[in-house]
CSV table of C-alpha atoms in Angstrom, one decimal:
chain,number,residue,atom,x,y,z
O,1,MET,CA,138.7,121.0,41.1
O,2,ASN,CA,139.1,123.1,38.0
O,3,PRO,CA,138.8,126.0,39.0
O,4,ILE,CA,137.0,127.3,36.3
O,5,LYS,CA,134.6,124.0,36.7
O,6,PHE,CA,134.2,125.3,40.3
O,7,VAL,CA,133.3,129.2,39.6
O,8,TRP,CA,130.3,128.2,37.1
O,9,ARG,CA,129.0,125.5,39.2
O,10,ASN,CA,129.2,127.8,42.1
O,11,ILE,CA,128.7,131.0,41.1
O,12,LEU,CA,127.4,131.7,37.4
O,13,ALA,CA,125.4,128.6,37.4
O,14,ARG,CA,123.1,129.3,40.3
O,15,LYS,CA,123.0,132.7,39.1
O,16,TYR,CA,121.4,131.7,35.8
O,17,LEU,CA,119.4,128.7,37.4
O,18,TRP,CA,118.1,131.4,39.8
O,19,GLN,CA,117.2,133.5,36.8
O,20,TYR,CA,115.4,130.6,34.8
O,21,PHE,CA,113.4,129.7,38.0
O,22,SER,CA,112.5,133.1,38.7
O,23,GLU,CA,110.8,133.3,34.9
O,24,VAL,CA,109.4,129.8,35.1
O,25,GLY,CA,107.6,130.7,38.9
O,26,LYS,CA,106.1,133.7,37.3
O,27,ILE,CA,104.7,132.0,34.0
O,28,TRP,CA,103.8,129.0,37.1
O,29,ASP,CA,101.9,131.9,39.2
O,30,ASP,CA,100.1,133.8,36.0
O,31,ARG,CA,98.7,130.8,34.3
O,32,LEU,CA,97.2,129.3,38.1
O,33,LYS,CA,95.5,132.3,38.2
O,34,GLU,CA,94.3,131.6,34.9
O,35,THR,CA,93.3,128.4,36.0
O,36,LEU,CA,91.5,129.5,38.8
O,37,ALA,CA,89.9,132.2,36.6
O,38,PHE,CA,88.9,129.7,34.0
O,39,ALA,CA,87.3,127.3,36.3
O,40,GLU,CA,84.9,130.5,38.0
O,41,GLU,CA,83.8,131.3,34.7
O,42,GLY,CA,82.0,127.9,34.9
O,43,SER,CA,83.1,126.3,31.5
O,44,VAL,CA,85.3,123.3,32.9
O,45,LYS,CA,84.3,119.8,32.3
O,46,SER,CA,83.2,118.0,35.2
O,47,ASP,CA,86.3,115.4,35.1
O,48,TYR,CA,88.6,118.5,35.7
O,49,SER,CA,87.0,119.6,38.9
O,50,SER,CA,88.8,117.2,41.1
O,51,SER,CA,92.5,118.5,39.5
O,52,ILE,CA,91.1,121.7,39.8
O,53,ALA,CA,90.2,121.8,43.3
O,54,TYR,CA,93.5,120.2,44.2
O,55,LEU,CA,95.2,123.2,42.6
O,56,ARG,CA,93.3,125.8,44.3
O,57,GLU,CA,93.7,124.4,47.5
O,58,ASN,CA,97.9,123.1,47.5
O,59,GLY,CA,98.9,125.3,44.7
O,60,SER,CA,100.5,124.5,41.4
O,61,THR,CA,101.7,121.3,40.3
O,62,PHE,CA,102.1,118.9,37.7
O,63,TYR,CA,100.6,115.7,39.7
O,64,PRO,CA,97.3,117.5,41.1
O,65,TYR,CA,96.0,114.9,42.9
O,66,GLU,CA,95.0,114.0,46.1
O,67,GLY,CA,97.9,112.5,48.2
O,68,ASN,CA,100.9,114.1,46.4
O,69,ILE,CA,103.7,113.9,48.9
O,70,TRP,CA,106.1,115.6,47.1
O,71,GLY,CA,108.2,117.6,49.8
O,72,LYS,CA,106.8,115.7,52.7
O,73,ARG,CA,109.3,114.6,55.5
O,74,PRO,CA,108.0,111.3,55.5
O,75,PHE,CA,108.6,110.6,52.2
O,76,LEU,CA,112.0,112.2,52.5
O,77,LEU,CA,113.2,110.3,55.3
O,78,LYS,CA,112.4,107.1,53.5
O,79,TYR,CA,114.4,107.7,50.2
O,80,PRO,CA,117.1,109.7,51.4
O,81,ILE,CA,119.8,110.7,49.4
O,82,PHE,CA,123.3,110.2,48.7
O,83,TRP,CA,126.0,112.4,46.9
O,84,ASN,CA,129.2,110.8,45.0
O,85,GLY,CA,130.9,113.7,45.3
O,86,GLN,CA,131.1,114.7,41.8
O,87,ASP,CA,128.1,115.3,39.4
O,88,GLU,CA,125.9,112.1,40.5
O,89,THR,CA,123.6,110.9,42.8
O,90,TYR,CA,122.3,107.6,43.9
O,91,MET,CA,119.1,106.3,46.3
O,92,TYR,CA,117.7,102.5,47.1
O,93,TYR,CA,114.5,102.1,45.7
O,94,LYS,CA,112.4,98.9,46.2
O,95,GLY,CA,116.0,97.8,47.4
O,96,LYS,CA,118.1,98.4,44.3
O,97,LYS,CA,120.4,101.1,44.0
O,98,ILE,CA,119.6,103.7,41.0
O,99,TRP,CA,121.9,106.4,39.7
O,100,CYS,CA,120.7,109.8,38.5
O,101,LYS,CA,122.0,113.5,37.3
O,102,PHE,CA,120.3,116.8,37.5
O,103,ARG,CA,116.8,114.7,38.2
O,104,PRO,CA,115.2,115.2,41.3
O,105,PHE,CA,114.8,111.4,42.5
O,106,VAL,CA,111.4,112.7,44.3
O,107,GLY,CA,109.5,114.2,41.0
O,108,ILE,CA,110.5,110.1,39.4
O,109,ILE,CA,108.1,108.7,42.4
O,110,VAL,CA,105.4,111.2,42.8
O,111,GLU,CA,104.3,110.5,39.2
O,112,GLN,CA,104.4,107.0,39.5
O,113,ASP,CA,102.3,107.0,43.0
O,114,LYS,CA,99.0,105.1,41.8
O,115,ARG,CA,97.1,108.1,42.1
O,116,SER,CA,99.4,110.0,39.5
O,117,PRO,CA,98.0,111.2,36.0
O,118,HIS,CA,101.2,110.1,34.8
O,119,ARG,CA,101.1,106.3,35.9
O,120,TYR,CA,102.2,104.0,33.5
O,121,PHE,CA,101.0,100.7,34.9
O,122,THR,CA,97.7,99.5,36.9
O,123,ASP,CA,97.8,96.4,38.8
O,124,SER,CA,96.0,94.9,35.4
O,125,PHE,CA,98.0,96.5,32.9
O,126,HIS,CA,102.0,95.9,33.9
O,127,VAL,CA,105.5,94.1,32.9
O,128,GLU,CA,104.5,90.2,32.8
O,129,GLU,CA,107.5,87.8,33.9
O,130,GLY,CA,109.1,86.8,30.8
O,131,GLU,CA,108.1,89.6,28.7
O,132,ILE,CA,110.2,92.5,27.0
O,133,PHE,CA,110.3,95.4,27.8
O,134,VAL,CA,111.1,99.0,25.7
O,135,ASP,CA,111.9,102.1,27.9
O,136,VAL,CA,111.4,104.6,25.4
O,137,GLY,CA,112.9,107.8,26.8
O,138,ALA,CA,115.0,105.9,29.6
O,139,ALA,CA,116.0,108.9,30.9
O,140,GLU,CA,117.7,107.3,34.9
O,141,GLY,CA,115.9,103.6,34.0
O,142,MET,CA,113.7,103.6,37.3
O,143,ILE,CA,110.9,102.4,35.5
O,144,SER,CA,113.0,99.5,33.7
O,145,LEU,CA,114.7,99.1,37.3
O,146,ASP,CA,111.1,98.7,38.2
O,147,SER,CA,110.5,95.6,36.4
O,148,ILE,CA,114.5,94.2,35.5
O,149,ASP,CA,114.2,91.3,37.8
O,150,LYS,CA,111.1,89.7,35.8
O,151,VAL,CA,112.1,90.5,32.2
O,152,LYS,CA,113.6,88.5,29.9
O,153,LYS,CA,115.1,91.5,28.2
O,154,ALA,CA,115.0,95.2,28.6
O,155,TYR,CA,115.7,97.7,26.0
O,156,LEU,CA,116.8,101.4,27.4
O,157,ILE,CA,116.5,103.9,24.8
O,158,GLU,CA,117.9,107.3,25.3
O,159,GLY,CA,119.1,109.7,23.0
O,160,ASN,CA,120.4,112.3,25.5
O,161,GLU,CA,124.5,110.4,26.0
O,162,GLU,CA,126.0,113.2,27.7
O,163,SER,CA,123.6,113.1,31.2
O,164,TRP,CA,122.4,109.8,31.6
O,165,LYS,CA,125.1,107.3,30.1
O,166,GLY,CA,127.0,107.5,33.1
O,167,PRO,CA,124.3,106.8,35.7
O,168,LEU,CA,122.5,104.1,33.5
O,169,GLU,CA,125.9,102.2,33.2
O,170,LYS,CA,125.9,102.4,37.2
O,171,THR,CA,122.1,101.4,37.7
O,172,PHE,CA,122.3,98.8,35.9
O,173,SER,CA,126.1,97.1,35.8
O,174,PRO,CA,124.1,94.3,37.7
O,175,TYR,CA,121.6,93.8,35.2
O,176,LYS,CA,123.9,93.5,31.6
O,177,GLU,CA,122.6,89.7,30.7
O,178,LYS,CA,119.6,90.8,30.5
O,179,THR,CA,119.8,95.1,29.7
O,180,ASN,CA,120.6,96.4,26.3
O,181,ILE,CA,120.9,99.7,26.6
O,182,ILE,CA,121.2,102.1,23.2
O,183,TYR,CA,122.0,105.5,23.1
O,184,LYS,CA,119.9,106.9,20.3
O,185,PHE,CA,116.6,108.6,19.3
O,186,ALA,CA,113.6,106.7,18.7
O,187,ALA,CA,112.2,107.7,15.5
O,188,ASP,CA,110.8,106.2,12.1
O,189,HIS,CA,114.0,105.6,10.3
O,190,CYS,CA,117.3,104.0,11.2
O,191,ASP,CA,120.6,106.3,10.9
O,192,ALA,CA,123.7,107.1,13.5
O,193,GLU,CA,121.6,108.9,15.4
O,194,ASN,CA,118.2,107.3,15.4
O,195,ILE,CA,116.5,103.6,15.7
O,196,SER,CA,112.9,102.6,14.8
O,197,LEU,CA,110.8,100.1,17.3
O,198,ASP,CA,111.0,98.0,14.5
O,199,GLU,CA,114.4,97.6,13.5
O,200,LEU,CA,115.3,97.4,16.8
O,201,LEU,CA,113.2,94.5,17.8
O,202,LYS,CA,113.7,93.0,14.6
O,203,ASP,CA,114.8,89.5,16.5
O,204,ASP,CA,112.2,89.5,19.0
O,205,MET,CA,108.8,89.4,17.2
O,206,GLU,CA,108.0,86.3,18.2
O,207,ALA,CA,108.5,87.4,21.5
O,208,LYS,CA,106.2,86.0,24.5
O,209,GLY,CA,104.8,89.5,25.2
O,210,ILE,CA,106.2,93.0,24.3
O,211,MET,CA,105.5,96.0,26.7
O,212,VAL,CA,106.7,99.8,25.0
O,213,LYS,CA,106.8,102.6,27.8
O,214,MET,CA,107.3,106.2,25.3
O,215,ASP,CA,108.0,108.9,27.3
O,216,VAL,CA,109.9,111.6,24.4
O,217,GLU,CA,108.9,115.0,24.8
O,218,GLY,CA,106.0,114.9,22.2
O,219,ASN,CA,108.1,112.6,19.7
O,220,GLU,CA,105.3,110.0,20.7
O,221,MET,CA,103.4,109.5,17.1
O,222,ASN,CA,106.9,109.9,15.9
O,223,VAL,CA,108.3,106.9,17.6
O,224,LEU,CA,104.9,105.1,16.3
O,225,ARG,CA,105.1,105.3,12.6
O,226,GLY,CA,108.5,103.6,13.2
O,227,ALA,CA,106.7,100.5,14.7
O,228,GLU,CA,104.0,99.7,12.1
O,229,ARG,CA,105.2,96.0,12.1
O,230,LEU,CA,105.3,95.4,16.3
O,231,LEU,CA,101.8,96.9,16.3
O,232,GLN,CA,100.4,94.3,13.6
O,233,ARG,CA,102.3,91.2,16.1
O,234,ASP,CA,99.4,90.3,19.0
O,235,ASN,CA,100.4,91.0,22.9
O,236,VAL,CA,102.1,93.7,22.3
O,237,ARG,CA,100.8,96.5,24.9
O,238,PHE,CA,101.9,100.3,24.7
O,239,ALA,CA,102.5,102.8,27.8
O,240,VAL,CA,102.5,106.7,25.8
O,241,CYS,CA,102.2,110.3,27.5
O,242,THR,CA,100.2,112.5,25.6
O,243,TYR,CA,100.7,115.4,27.7
O,244,HIS,CA,103.5,117.2,25.2
O,245,GLN,CA,101.7,118.5,22.3
O,246,GLU,CA,97.9,119.7,22.0
O,247,GLY,CA,95.7,117.0,20.4
O,248,ASP,CA,98.2,114.6,21.6
O,249,GLU,CA,95.5,112.7,23.2
O,250,GLU,CA,92.7,112.4,20.7
O,251,LYS,CA,95.6,111.7,17.8
O,252,LEU,CA,97.3,109.2,19.7
O,253,GLN,CA,93.8,107.3,21.0
O,254,ARG,CA,92.3,107.6,17.3
O,255,PHE,CA,95.8,106.2,16.2
O,256,PHE,CA,96.0,102.8,18.1
O,257,GLU,CA,91.8,102.4,17.7
O,258,GLU,CA,92.3,102.4,14.0
O,259,ARG,CA,94.8,99.3,14.5
O,260,GLY,CA,92.8,97.3,16.5
O,261,TYR,CA,94.1,98.5,20.2
O,262,GLN,CA,91.9,98.8,22.9
O,263,THR,CA,93.0,102.0,25.1
O,264,GLU,CA,92.4,103.9,28.2
O,265,PHE,CA,94.1,106.8,29.6
O,266,SER,CA,95.3,107.3,33.0
O,267,ASP,CA,93.5,108.7,36.4
O,268,GLY,CA,92.7,112.7,36.2
O,269,TYR,CA,94.9,115.1,34.7
O,270,MET,CA,98.5,116.6,34.2
O,271,TRP,CA,98.8,120.4,34.9
O,272,VAL,CA,101.1,121.7,31.9
O,273,PRO,CA,101.2,125.5,32.0
O,274,LEU,CA,105.1,125.1,30.1
O,275,PHE,CA,103.3,122.9,27.4
O,276,SER,CA,99.8,124.8,26.7
O,277,GLU,CA,99.5,127.9,25.5
O,278,LYS,CA,95.0,127.6,26.6
O,279,ALA,CA,93.6,127.4,30.4
O,280,PRO,CA,93.3,125.5,32.0
O,281,TYR,CA,96.3,123.8,31.2
O,282,LEU,CA,95.1,120.2,31.9
O,283,ARG,CA,95.7,117.0,30.0
O,284,LYS,CA,95.8,113.3,30.1
O,285,GLY,CA,98.9,112.2,30.8
O,286,VAL,CA,99.3,108.3,29.7
O,287,LEU,CA,97.4,106.5,27.2
O,288,ARG,CA,97.4,102.7,27.8
O,289,ALA,CA,96.9,100.5,24.8
O,290,TRP,CA,96.6,96.7,24.2
O,291,LYS,CA,95.7,93.9,22.0
O,292,ASN,CA,95.6,90.3,23.4
O,293,ALA,CA,95.7,87.2,20.9
């Protein structure tokens, strides 16, 4: 290994990461105290109660739901992680090999547990056989991989090419005939770095069904403005993150319902002290929207 890279990865990077996580940890600790103090004042919505009770009992977590298995030994034994000797890891998830860079696998699985407030799909709302799946903000691609056997086609949109191209290419190499990985940002316009959903799906508007999953760090509304034609068709469904920006829950729900969609939120609340400036730092995680023929 290049000696400069060795020094960075083994000494400097660890030092700066330790400082960063120490600062973040202090913010989390302070905001957990604020959340619990807020609850003691008695001004908390009744449906916050189970999330706050979990935080009081177990400490800070993005996913305050009963049964959260983060860090539990049986989980770690069930999903061992392997290292390729460089800067990527992989594991086997439901019999499929998935590659990752930086992001811990445990967090991905915990966030998609049936009880999680970040869960995209349910037993009655999920990707169906022969549909087109659009993974907006694909990251490592686990959500696409989970449905890859039954979809007609999967589009994975990921703007962070530097971090995710290597893992995505490895993970989806067995499924090249039905996957299209687009290293751009989903947006309301098209150029060298951006693509709209209407442009991406212009040849698929007559498909049997289309499911769109969206997690784009608070840019969800902008992406939807580039999907006006898609929104008008029947048999299209969306699972959209709502926790990154203050007020997105109400804005996104209103956006869909004004266009004739039925909506529901995922269960529970996410605790987001780094995305919110106001206690108790609880927000709905995912909005599901659908319009059938």
